[in-house]
Backbone as a ProteinNet text record, in pm:
[ID]
protein_1_A
[PRIMARY]
MACDTGIKERTSKKEISQEQETITKTKEKKMSSTMVLRKMPEFNMSAYDAKTGHYTTVSSEDYKGKWTVICFYPADFTFVCPTEIAAMNAKYDEFQELGVEILPISTDTKFSHKRFVETEPILKGLKLTIGADTTKTVSESFGVLIEEEGVALRGRFLFNPEGICVAQEVQADSVGRNVNEFLRQVRAWQHATATGEVCPAGWRPGKKTLPVNTDVEQMTGRVGDYITIEEILS
[TERTIARY]
12024	11978.5	11832.4	11756.6	11577.2	11508.9	11534	11422.7	11378.7	11414	11420.2	11469.4	11645.4	11744	11804.4	11873.8	11937.3	12048.6	12101.4	12232.8	12325.4	12349.9	12487.5	12629.6	12711.8	12822.6	12878.8	12902.1	12954.6	13127.3	13077.9	13266.5	13292.3	13379.8	13404.6	13399.2	13413.1	13488.2	13559.8	13566.3	13635	13796.3	13938.7	14057.8	14152.4	14150.4	14232.4	14402.9	14523.8	14661.2	14674.3	14697.9	14825.3	14833.2	14803.9	14822.8	14671.1	14597	14465.7	14409.1	14425.7	14441.8	14465.4	14603.9	14611.8	14556.1	14497.6	14439.9	14339	14227.9	14101.2	14134.7	14220.5	14271.8	14298	14346.1	14361.2	14152.6	14129.7	13990	13922.4	13957	13792.7	13829.9	14023.5	14049.6	13980.4	13927.4	13922.7	13778.5	13648.8	13589.3	13467.9	13459.1	13342.5	13199.9	13179.7	13121	13009.5	12951	12829	12771.6	12645.7	12596.7	12505.1	12522.5	12530.5	12603.1	12516.1	12611.1	12652	12665.3	12662.1	12539	12614	12482.4	12410.9	12314.5	12270.2	12325.8	12373.5	12390.6	12354.9	12438.7	12327.3	12298	12173.6	12142.2	12072.9	12012.2	11913.2	11902.3	11724.2	11735.3	11583.4	11539.7	11424.7	11363.1	11189	11118.8	10953.6	10881.6	10743.5	10688.8	10610.6	10469.4	10322.9	10378.3	10182.6	10100.5	10095.2	9965.1	9912.4	9990.7	9977.3	9979.2	10025.5	10110.3	10201.2	10212.2	10342.5	10460.5	10540.3	10655.3	10729.7	10822.8	10886.6	11012.8	11081.3	11233.5	11227.5	11372.7	11341.9	11527.2	11561.6	11657.7	11645	11804.1	11811	11795.8	11769.3	11724.8	11558.8	11488.8	11339	11352.9	11450.2	11417.9	11488.2	11591.6	11557	11496.3	11513.5	11470	11357.5	11360.9	11220.2	11318.9	11181.2	11241.9	11251	11338.4	11272.2	11334.9	11308.2	11295	11340.2	11433.7	11540.2	11547.7	11483.8	11430.3	11440.1	11596.2	11703.5	11593.1	11524.1	11516.1	11560.3	11584.9	11665.9	11647.9	11443.4	11393.2	11284.3	11215.1	11091.1	11047.6	10932.3	10877.4	10929.1	10939.1	11059.2	10941.8	10955.8	10869.2	10827	10957.8	10971.9	10977.2	11015.1	10990.4	10896.4	10776	10596.2	10530.7	10610.5	10514.9	10598.6	10741.3	10765.6	10705.2	10725	10663.8	10575.1	10465.5	10293.4	10265.9	10353.6	10441.2	10369.6	10558.4	10536.6	10417.7	10391.7	10294	10116	10119	9952.4	9998.1	10112.8	10132.5	10206.3	10101.4	10192.5	10127.9	10051.8	9946.9	9987.9	10048.7	10109.7	10243.8	10255	10457.2	10366.1	10328.7	10256.1	10244.4	10176.3	10118.2	10263.1	10340.3	10497	10529.7	10488.9	10594.7	10745.3	10668.5	10802.3	10731.6	10861.6	10889.4	10964.5	10868.6	10972.6	10984.9	11107.6	11122.5	11176.6	11136.9	11152.4	11272.4	11380.7	11445.5	11526.2	11477.1	11573.7	11637.7	11734.2	11804.2	11695	11614.3	11567.8	11463.5	11445.9	11404	11207.5	11199.9	11085.8	11018.7	11019.6	10875	10867.1	11003.2	10962.2	10817.5	10935.2	10854.6	10679.9	10667.7	10509.9	10493.6	10498.7	10455.2	10430.5	10514	10523.3	10339.5	10377	10317.9	10125	10137	9980.2	9923	10101.8	10066.6	10018.9	10106.1	10123.7	10007.2	9889.3	9798.9	9797.3	9929.3	9957.3	9958.1	10037.7	10027.7	9943	9766.9	9675.5	9662.3	9662.4	9601.2	9770.4	9838.7	10052.7	9998.9	10006.6	10087.4	10212.4	10341.4	10440.9	10534.3	10606.4	10728.7	10791.1	10809.8	10935.9	11053.3	11231.1	11333.9	11391.2	11388.1	11476.5	11628.6	11722.9	11876.3	11970.5	11876.6	11939.7	12117.4	12131.8	12328.1	12412.3	12340.8	12341.6	12470.7	12466	12514.8	12480	12326	12339.9	12317.1	12266.7	12290.3	12456.8	12562.8	12707.5	12727.2	12640.9	12698	12612.7	12519.8	12486.3	12493.9	12579.1	12654.9	12637.7	12506.3	12448.7	12392.9	12549	12494.3	12598	12514.5	12591.7	12675.5	12769	12801	12741.4	12832.8	12805.9	12681	12619.4	12465.4	12355.3	12483	12374.7	12224.9	12245.3	12089.2	12154.3	12071.2	12068.8	12040.2	12074.2	12001.5	11954.5	11868.4	11712.5	11768.4	11777.2	11921	11745.3	11731.6	11669.8	11758.2	11740.8	11820.7	11698.5	11725.4	11608.7	11770	11680.1	11744.1	11688.5	11770.5	11706.6	11666.7	11564.3	11544	11734.7	11824.4	11932.7	12042.4	12002.3	12014.3	12086.9	12133	12190	12115.5	12152.3	12108.8	12179.6	12037.7	12035.3	12001	11981.2	11910.4	11968.3	12040.9	11974.4	11972.3	11937.8	11874.8	11962.9	12086.1	12052.4	12099.4	11996.5	12016	11977	12011.5	12023.7	11850.6	11883.5	11709.9	11658.2	11609.8	11564.1	11418.3	11435.2	11379.1	11342.7	11199.9	11138.4	11192.5	11133.1	11200.4	11077.5	11042.8	10929.6	10863.1	10736	10726.9	10733	10600	10579.8	10676.5	10766.7	10951.9	10999.8	10992.4	11042.1	10956.8	10872.2	10746.8	10802.4	10828.3	10808.1	10925.3	11063	11205.9	11191.8	11072.8	11089.9	11018.8	10984.3	10854.6	11002.5	11035.6	11216.1	11263.8	11324.4	11432.9	11350.9	11218.1	11186.8	11163	11102.6	11081.5	11238.4	11310.1	11416	11491.9	11456.7	11527.5	11458.4	11337.1	11257.1	11282.1	11307.1	11319.4	11487.4	11569.5	11738.9	11728.8	11590.5	11594.3	11646.3	11639	11717.1	11612.7	11591.8	11464.6	11557.6	11518.9	11541.1	11471	11529.8	11484.3	11394.1	11340.1	11140.2	11053.5	11138.2	11042.6	10964.9	10810.9	10747.3	10623	10553.6	10527.9	10495.6	10461.6	10335.7	10485.9	10588.4	10672.2	10785.4	10823.4	10918.4	11049.5	11038.4	11251.4	11341.4	11450.4	11522.4	11607.5	11549.5	11607.6	11733.3	11861.9	11968.8	12002.8	11911.1	11933.9	11909.4	11894.5	11838.5	11911.5	11956.1	11953.2	12056	12166.7	12285.2	12346	12407	12511.8	12430.4	12306.2	12201.5	12170.8	12189.8	12171.5	12239.5	12351.3	12527.3	12562.8	12536.9	12596.7	12469.8	12359.9	12199.6	12085.5	12135.7	12006	11899.4	11896.6	11881.8	11738.3	11794.6	11713.3	11616.6	11637.2	11511.2	11430.9	11503.7	11314.8	11428.1	11299.1	11342.1	11319.3	11337.7	11327.1	11224.8	11093.6	11005.4	10899.6	10954.9	10887.2	10960.8	11113	11152	11059.1	10986.3	10994.9	10861.3	10757.8	10628.1	10570.2
11211	11195.7	11141.4	11236.6	11221.6	11321.7	11350.5	11363.1	11576.7	11568	11694.5	11809	11798.2	11863.2	11867	12025.2	12009.8	11893.6	11906.3	11829.7	11803.6	11742.1	11734.6	11690.8	11756.4	11605.3	11560.6	11441.2	11241.1	11314.1	11246.2	11210.8	11112.8	11070.2	10981.5	10957	10930.4	10940.8	10846.5	10722	10600.7	10690.5	10670.5	10693.1	10600.4	10579.8	10470.8	10517.5	10391.2	10405.6	10339.3	10468.1	10494	10313.6	10209.4	10088.7	10094.9	10069.6	10042.8	10138.7	10269.8	10366.3	10347.6	10273.1	10243.7	10088.2	10045.5	9872.7	9891.5	10050	10050	10100.3	10212.7	10262.9	10136.6	10060.5	9933.6	9881.3	9878.5	9796.3	9841	10063.9	10068.4	10061.1	10080.3	10053.2	9934.6	9833.6	9660.6	9691.7	9799.7	9729	9883	9884.8	10003.2	10003.1	10061.9	10154.3	10163.3	10131.7	10101.1	9952.5	9893.9	9792.1	9779.8	9867.3	9748.2	9693.6	9571.2	9500.3	9421.3	9388.7	9308.8	9214.4	9119.5	9012.5	9075.4	9038	9092.3	9051.5	9143.1	9078.1	8917.6	8881.4	8716.9	8824.9	8787.9	8911.7	8796.4	8804	8707.6	8850.1	8887.9	8958.1	8896.8	8946.9	8993.4	9117.1	9090.2	9108.8	9152.8	9264.7	9251.8	9309.9	9131.7	9099.7	9228.5	9351.9	9424	9401.9	9288.8	9253.3	9159	9096.2	8994.6	8973.2	9074.4	9197.7	9103.7	9012.3	8904.4	8959.6	8889.5	8892.6	8779.1	8837	8719.6	8688.4	8636	8628.6	8681.1	8705.3	8765.6	8728.3	8677.7	8650.3	8665	8654.8	8689.6	8559.1	8499.3	8362.9	8369.1	8376.4	8423.9	8523.3	8556.5	8668.4	8612.5	8480.4	8431.3	8414.3	8467.6	8375.5	8493	8610.2	8672.2	8886	8922.8	9056.6	9110.4	9195.8	9281	9406.8	9497.7	9645.7	9590.3	9699.6	9609.8	9806.1	9854.2	10008.6	10037.4	10068.2	10108	10298.4	10322.4	10428	10457.6	10612.7	10600.4	10543.4	10622.6	10606.1	10500.1	10421.1	10508.1	10601.8	10697.1	10848.5	10885.4	10877.5	11035.9	11106.2	11183	11184.2	11193.9	11246.3	11161	10973.1	10943.9	10780.7	10712.2	10731.3	10739	10741.8	10818.3	10916	10776.9	10771.6	10705.8	10540.9	10489.9	10367.8	10358.3	10431.8	10446.4	10473.5	10529.9	10579.1	10422.5	10353	10183.8	10123.9	10117.2	10041	10064.7	10202	10194	10180.2	10147.7	10063.1	9924.9	9833.9	9739.2	9607.9	9609.1	9599.3	9514.2	9698.7	9643.2	9641.2	9624	9570.9	9361.1	9409.2	9246.8	9171.3	9259.3	9168.3	9193.1	9231.9	9272.2	9164.9	9121.4	8989.4	9021.9	9157.5	9253.9	9201.6	9183.3	9187.4	9284.4	9326.9	9461.5	9481.2	9496.2	9499.9	9628.9	9658.4	9806.7	9796	9820.5	9785.3	9905.5	9961.3	10073	9987.4	10048.3	10010.7	9997	9999.6	9986.7	9844.7	9806.4	9695.7	9658.1	9502.7	9470.1	9564.4	9574.5	9566.9	9730.8	9868.1	9929.2	9976.3	9886.7	9818.4	9816.6	9738.1	9705.4	9876.3	9899.8	10044.3	10098.6	10146.5	10210	10230	10124	10094.9	10079.4	10048	10075.7	10230	10291.2	10483.4	10625.1	10481.3	10602.4	10659	10748.1	10732.2	10630.5	10756.5	10681.8	10579.4	10501.5	10349.1	10245.8	10348.8	10189.9	10145.6	9971.2	9904.2	9847.6	9902.6	9768.9	9662.6	9654	9521.1	9466.6	9563	9486.2	9454.9	9355.3	9335.1	9418.4	9523.1	9604	9565.8	9447.8	9431.4	9528.2	9475	9504.5	9470.1	9554.7	9599.8	9622.7	9558.6	9545.6	9550	9470.4	9497.3	9531.2	9646.9	9724.3	9668.3	9524.2	9410.1	9462.7	9440.1	9483.8	9617.3	9745.3	9837	9829	9805	9834.6	9751.1	9600.3	9562.4	9599.9	9731.9	9745.4	9900.7	9893.1	10016.5	10168.2	10168.7	10273.2	10363.6	10271.6	10319.7	10443.1	10496.4	10638.8	10576.3	10539.8	10471.3	10549.6	10652.8	10723.2	10797.1	10788.4	10825.4	10659.6	10568	10424.7	10395	10536.8	10472.4	10480.3	10456.4	10379.7	10546.4	10561.9	10655.3	10604.6	10731.8	10641.2	10599	10452.1	10391.1	10236.9	10294.2	10156.8	10072.6	10007.9	9899	9820.9	9774.7	9628.6	9585.2	9390.6	9300.8	9216.3	9201.6	9070.2	8951.5	8907.2	8702.6	8641.9	8727.4	8656.2	8650.3	8726.8	8816.7	8999	8978.3	9120.8	9269.1	9381.4	9460.1	9559.3	9601.9	9684.9	9820	9847.9	9986.2	10075.2	10174.2	10162	10379.2	10402.7	10532.4	10583.2	10602.7	10657.7	10804.4	10879.1	10999.1	11041.1	11158.1	11198.2	11219.6	11250.8	11210.3	11326.8	11447.5	11501.2	11554.8	11475.7	11441.8	11289	11316.4	11128.1	11102.1	11007.1	10925.1	10898.8	10901.4	10875.1	10739.8	10699.9	10562.5	10514.9	10635.5	10632.4	10598.1	10732.8	10687.9	10554.1	10496.6	10380	10338	10289.4	10189.1	10208.9	10359.6	10270.4	10276.1	10261	10184.3	10006.4	10037.6	9825.6	9752.8	9839.5	9811.7	9779.3	9882.3	9963.9	9812.8	9768.5	9673.9	9546.1	9499.3	9377.5	9465.1	9491.4	9482.7	9449.8	9544.2	9534.1	9381.2	9304.5	9229.2	9065.5	9151.5	8981.2	8991.8	9163.9	9142.4	9181	9169.9	9260.2	9382.2	9422.6	9589.6	9664.4	9805.5	9901.3	10000.9	10068.6	10193.6	10310.7	10442.5	10541.7	10616	10735.7	10851.4	10805.9	10847.2	10812.4	10691	10606.8	10493.1	10465.3	10462.2	10353.1	10274.5	10155.7	10075.7	10149.3	10090.2	10146.5	10256.5	10315.9	10430.7	10319.7	10422.4	10313.7	10276.4	10157.3	10099.9	10132.7	10087.1	10100.7	9957.1	9864.4	9766.2	9698.4	9792.3	9674.7	9650.5	9491.1	9363.9	9259.6	9409.7	9365	9415.1	9562.6	9693	9775.1	9634.4	9710.2	9848.7	9818	9818.7	10027.6	10033	10094.8	10178	10132.9	10247.1	10331.3	10260.5	10275.8	10453.3	10575.1	10714.1	10716.6	10724.6	10740	10694.2	10735.9	10694.8	10857.8	10956.5	11065	11007.2	10958.7	10882.6	10775.8	10753.2	10678.8	10744.4	10817.3	10870.5	11027.8	11118.8	11256.2	11260	11397.7	11443.7	11474.7	11509.6	11511.7	11374.7	11347.5	11167.5	11107.8	11142.1	11097.9	11195.5	11299.6	11379.9	11379.2	11267	11320.9	11220.6
11764	11580.2	11637.9	11755.5	11724.8	11676	11535.5	11490.4	11484.8	11580.9	11618	11620.5	11580.2	11604	11431	11457.5	11266.4	11226.3	11176.2	11129.8	11176.9	11222.2	11300	11186.7	11216.8	11186.2	11231	11180.2	11233.6	11369.3	11392	11462.8	11544.8	11531	11645.3	11826.2	11861.1	12036.5	12079.1	11940.6	11997.1	11958.2	12037.6	12008.5	11958.7	11851.1	11767.5	11722.2	11759.9	11667.7	11575.9	11528.3	11415.5	11323.8	11385.4	11368.8	11328.9	11395.2	11431.5	11228.3	11280.8	11158.9	10982.4	11062	10851.6	10863.8	10944.6	10872.3	10833	10900	10863.9	10729	10693.9	10591	10455.4	10493.1	10380.6	10353.9	10433	10425.9	10356.7	10454.4	10295.1	10168.6	10117.1	10014.8	9924.2	10029.6	9993	9947.3	10037	9999.7	10027.7	9913.3	9884	10007.5	10061.9	10155.6	10106.2	9972.2	9937.8	9968.4	10025.4	9998.7	9907.6	9788.8	9664.7	9535.1	9525.1	9455.8	9531.4	9658.9	9759.3	9806.6	9912	9975.5	10031.8	10110	10217.6	10393.7	10422.5	10566.6	10611.9	10705.8	10747.1	10925.8	10910.5	11090.4	11159.7	11311.7	11365.4	11505.8	11478.1	11618.8	11671	11723.3	11859.1	11765.6	11696.7	11633.6	11699.4	11670.4	11730.4	11583.1	11571.3	11473.1	11496.2	11414.3	11453	11440	11312.6	11253.6	11392.4	11449.4	11535.5	11673.1	11677.3	11883.3	11897.4	11876.2	11940.6	11897.6	12020.9	11932.4	11919.2	11814.6	11738	11706.4	11623.1	11548.5	11450.7	11372.2	11226.7	11216.7	11118.4	11074	10898	10824.5	10679	10628.4	10635.6	10649.7	10622.6	10669.8	10617.9	10528.2	10432.5	10293.7	10175.6	10175.3	10066.7	9988.2	9840.3	9708.3	9724.4	9758.2	9768.1	9766.8	9654.2	9714.8	9821.6	9909.5	10057.5	10037.6	10101.6	10137.4	10318.9	10371.2	10512.4	10520.6	10563.2	10633.4	10733.6	10752.9	10876.1	10902	11065.2	11125.2	11263.6	11265.4	11420.7	11520.8	11546.4	11719.5	11690.5	11837.3	11803	11881.4	11896	11942.1	11862.8	11819.1	11723.8	11671.2	11552.4	11462.8	11301	11251.9	11140.8	11098.4	11182.8	11175.1	11133.6	11275.4	11251.3	11086.3	11027	10865.1	10832.7	10798.7	10659.8	10686.8	10878.7	10907.2	10863.2	10859.2	10815.7	10656.5	10609.8	10520.6	10339.1	10453.2	10334.5	10440.9	10501.2	10574.1	10515.1	10442.9	10380.2	10231.6	10207.6	10026.5	10042.6	10178.5	10220.9	10077	10124.7	9938.1	9801.7	9798.8	9654.4	9682.2	9771.2	9815.5	9747.5	9873.4	9858.4	9699.9	9657.5	9500.9	9410.4	9468.5	9351.7	9420.9	9508.9	9590.9	9637.6	9749.8	9806.7	10005.4	10028	10143	10180.7	10344.3	10422.7	10540.6	10563.1	10709.8	10760.1	10838.8	10934.6	11093	11095.1	11188.2	11256.6	11411.5	11453.7	11604.8	11683.1	11792.7	11858.5	11916.5	12009.4	12067.3	12169	12216.2	12085.2	12127.7	12079.3	12221.2	12351.8	12408.1	12395.5	12340.7	12291.5	12111.9	12073.6	11945.2	11983.1	12117	12159.7	12117.9	12284.4	12354.3	12179.5	12104.3	12007.3	11923.9	11918	11793.8	11863.8	11959.9	11987.6	12058.6	12132.1	12132.3	12024	11946.7	11809.3	11716.9	11736.7	11637.9	11430.2	11462.3	11255.8	11258.4	11367	11318.1	11426.2	11382.3	11377.5	11273.3	11267.1	11190.6	11113.5	11160.1	11154.9	11090.8	10991.2	10925.1	10937.2	10969.9	10947.3	11104.3	11100.1	11189.8	11232.5	11297.4	11260.2	11402.6	11304	11377.5	11502.9	11599	11697	11715.3	11717.3	11656.6	11785.5	11905.1	11975.7	12060.1	11969.8	11969.4	11878	11846.5	11742	11600.1	11610.8	11470.4	11383.5	11353.5	11229.8	11154.6	11232.4	11184.8	11129.7	11220.5	11216.4	11113.4	11069.5	10920.7	10784.7	10817.7	10641.2	10657.4	10725.6	10705.7	10770.2	10886.5	10884.8	11018.1	11103	11229.8	11243.6	11350.2	11395.6	11522.1	11554.7	11687.8	11814.9	11848.4	11887.5	11977.9	11848.5	11930.2	11947.6	11909.9	11923.4	11843.7	11721.3	11651.9	11524.8	11448.4	11271.5	11202	11072.4	10996.6	10886.9	10803.7	10768.6	10597.8	10633.3	10514.4	10498	10378.2	10313.7	10121.6	10219.3	10088.5	10039.6	9904.7	9818.1	9785.3	9843	9723.8	9645.6	9609.6	9482.7	9523	9439.7	9481	9493.7	9471.2	9478.5	9642.6	9670.3	9798.7	9757.8	9607.1	9647.1	9612.8	9658.6	9742.2	9592	9488.3	9378	9406.7	9469.5	9564.9	9692.4	9744	9859.5	9872	9983.5	9993.6	10133.6	10170.5	10308.2	10322.4	10448.7	10413	10604.8	10642.6	10799.7	10839.9	10931.4	11003.4	11000.6	10922.6	10942.3	10831.2	10710.6	10601.3	10582.9	10624.3	10594.5	10407.1	10356	10216.1	10178.5	10035.7	9991.1	9912.8	10006.5	9961.3	9775.6	9691.9	9598	9502.6	9521.2	9454.5	9452.8	9524.8	9597.9	9521	9520.1	9472.1	9338.6	9295.1	9169	9071.3	9142.6	9188.8	9186.3	9274.8	9254	9138.8	9098.6	8978.6	8827.9	8880.4	8746.2	8745.3	8860.3	8903.8	8853.7	8924.4	8837.1	8716.6	8616.7	8480.5	8421.9	8491.5	8480.5	8482.5	8531.5	8539.7	8537.4	8484.5	8360.1	8259.1	8127.4	8088.3	8020.3	8090.9	8053.6	8011	7921.5	7879.4	8052	7980.4	8076.7	8076.8	8217.3	8270.2	8273.8	8178.4	8224.7	8357.4	8349.4	8426.8	8444.8	8590.1	8621.1	8515	8475.2	8394.6	8498.3	8457.9	8524.7	8429.6	8522.9	8398.8	8256.4	8127.7	8073.5	7976.8	8030.5	7934.7	7871.2	7791.3	7683.2	7765.5	7730.7	7853.7	7725.9	7707.2	7626	7597.5	7534	7496.9	7385.6	7511	7471.7	7492.9	7469.6	7545.9	7379.1	7287.6	7184	7038.7	7069.4	7009.9	7063.4	7147.8	7201.7	7076.9	6955.7	6901.7	6802.5	6815.7	6732.6	6822.2	6961.1	7027.8	7148.9	7112.9	7176.2	7109.9	7235.1	7108.2	7120.9	7085.1	7032.4	7038.4	7182.7	7258.5	7285.3	7260.7	7222.9	7123.5	7048.1	6847.2	6895.7	7009.2	7096.2	7190.1	7193.1	7339.9	7355.7	7420.9	7429.2	7634.9	7607.6	7700.6	7762.6	7670.1	7752.6	7771.2	7778	7694.1	7860.6	7867.9	8030.5	8135.1	8159.7	8254.6	8252.3	8095.3	8116.4	8228.9
[MASK]
++++++++++++++++++++++++++++++++++++++++++++++++++++++++++++++++++++++++++++++++++++++++++++++++++++++++++++++++++++++++++++++++++++++++++++++++++++++++++++++++++++++++++++++++++++++++++++++++++++++++++++++++++++++++++++++++++++++++++

């Protein structure tokens, strides 16, 4: 899972009994695999603060009452991963203006994070703190751990100030995520939360929203009378 190989099917190396398999299937029926609409899992772990150059600790308590991005990546000293971290860092001030905190996490140690930041040119000037999920329990609780490899998928989760996940994106390792699209989603979620309106596909600040909070009966089944596909794609 080091960003330099092709996509491989996930397989489990663990042998489980029929009874364990039954229990697992029962749990899967009761709980969705998605983090969306669930509370942020509690966590506490070591971290490296690139802004200060010092080791620290981070916990779920640090993000209570805040818009928060928890962003998992497979590993330090890989290829796509530093480009994603650098892209998030490049937009750090815009996220901060929106009151959004960002926490990248991998299963590497805090020592690896420090060396990674110090040696990778594209990470020069990094302002982010990087979580060290060495026990792999955080990645597992977010549902992104590849157990047989001991690393996380590319999982990005947006939590509102109530600690509820409102958006997630999880993908395999070979393709990086788009920070501009994610920033657009953050703005849309904040607008929808503040106004009670809903945001159509591709919404950006200044574009038309759907005021279902005031005109729900008139708009039901008639969205196309209110907004056109040209407006959506513009």
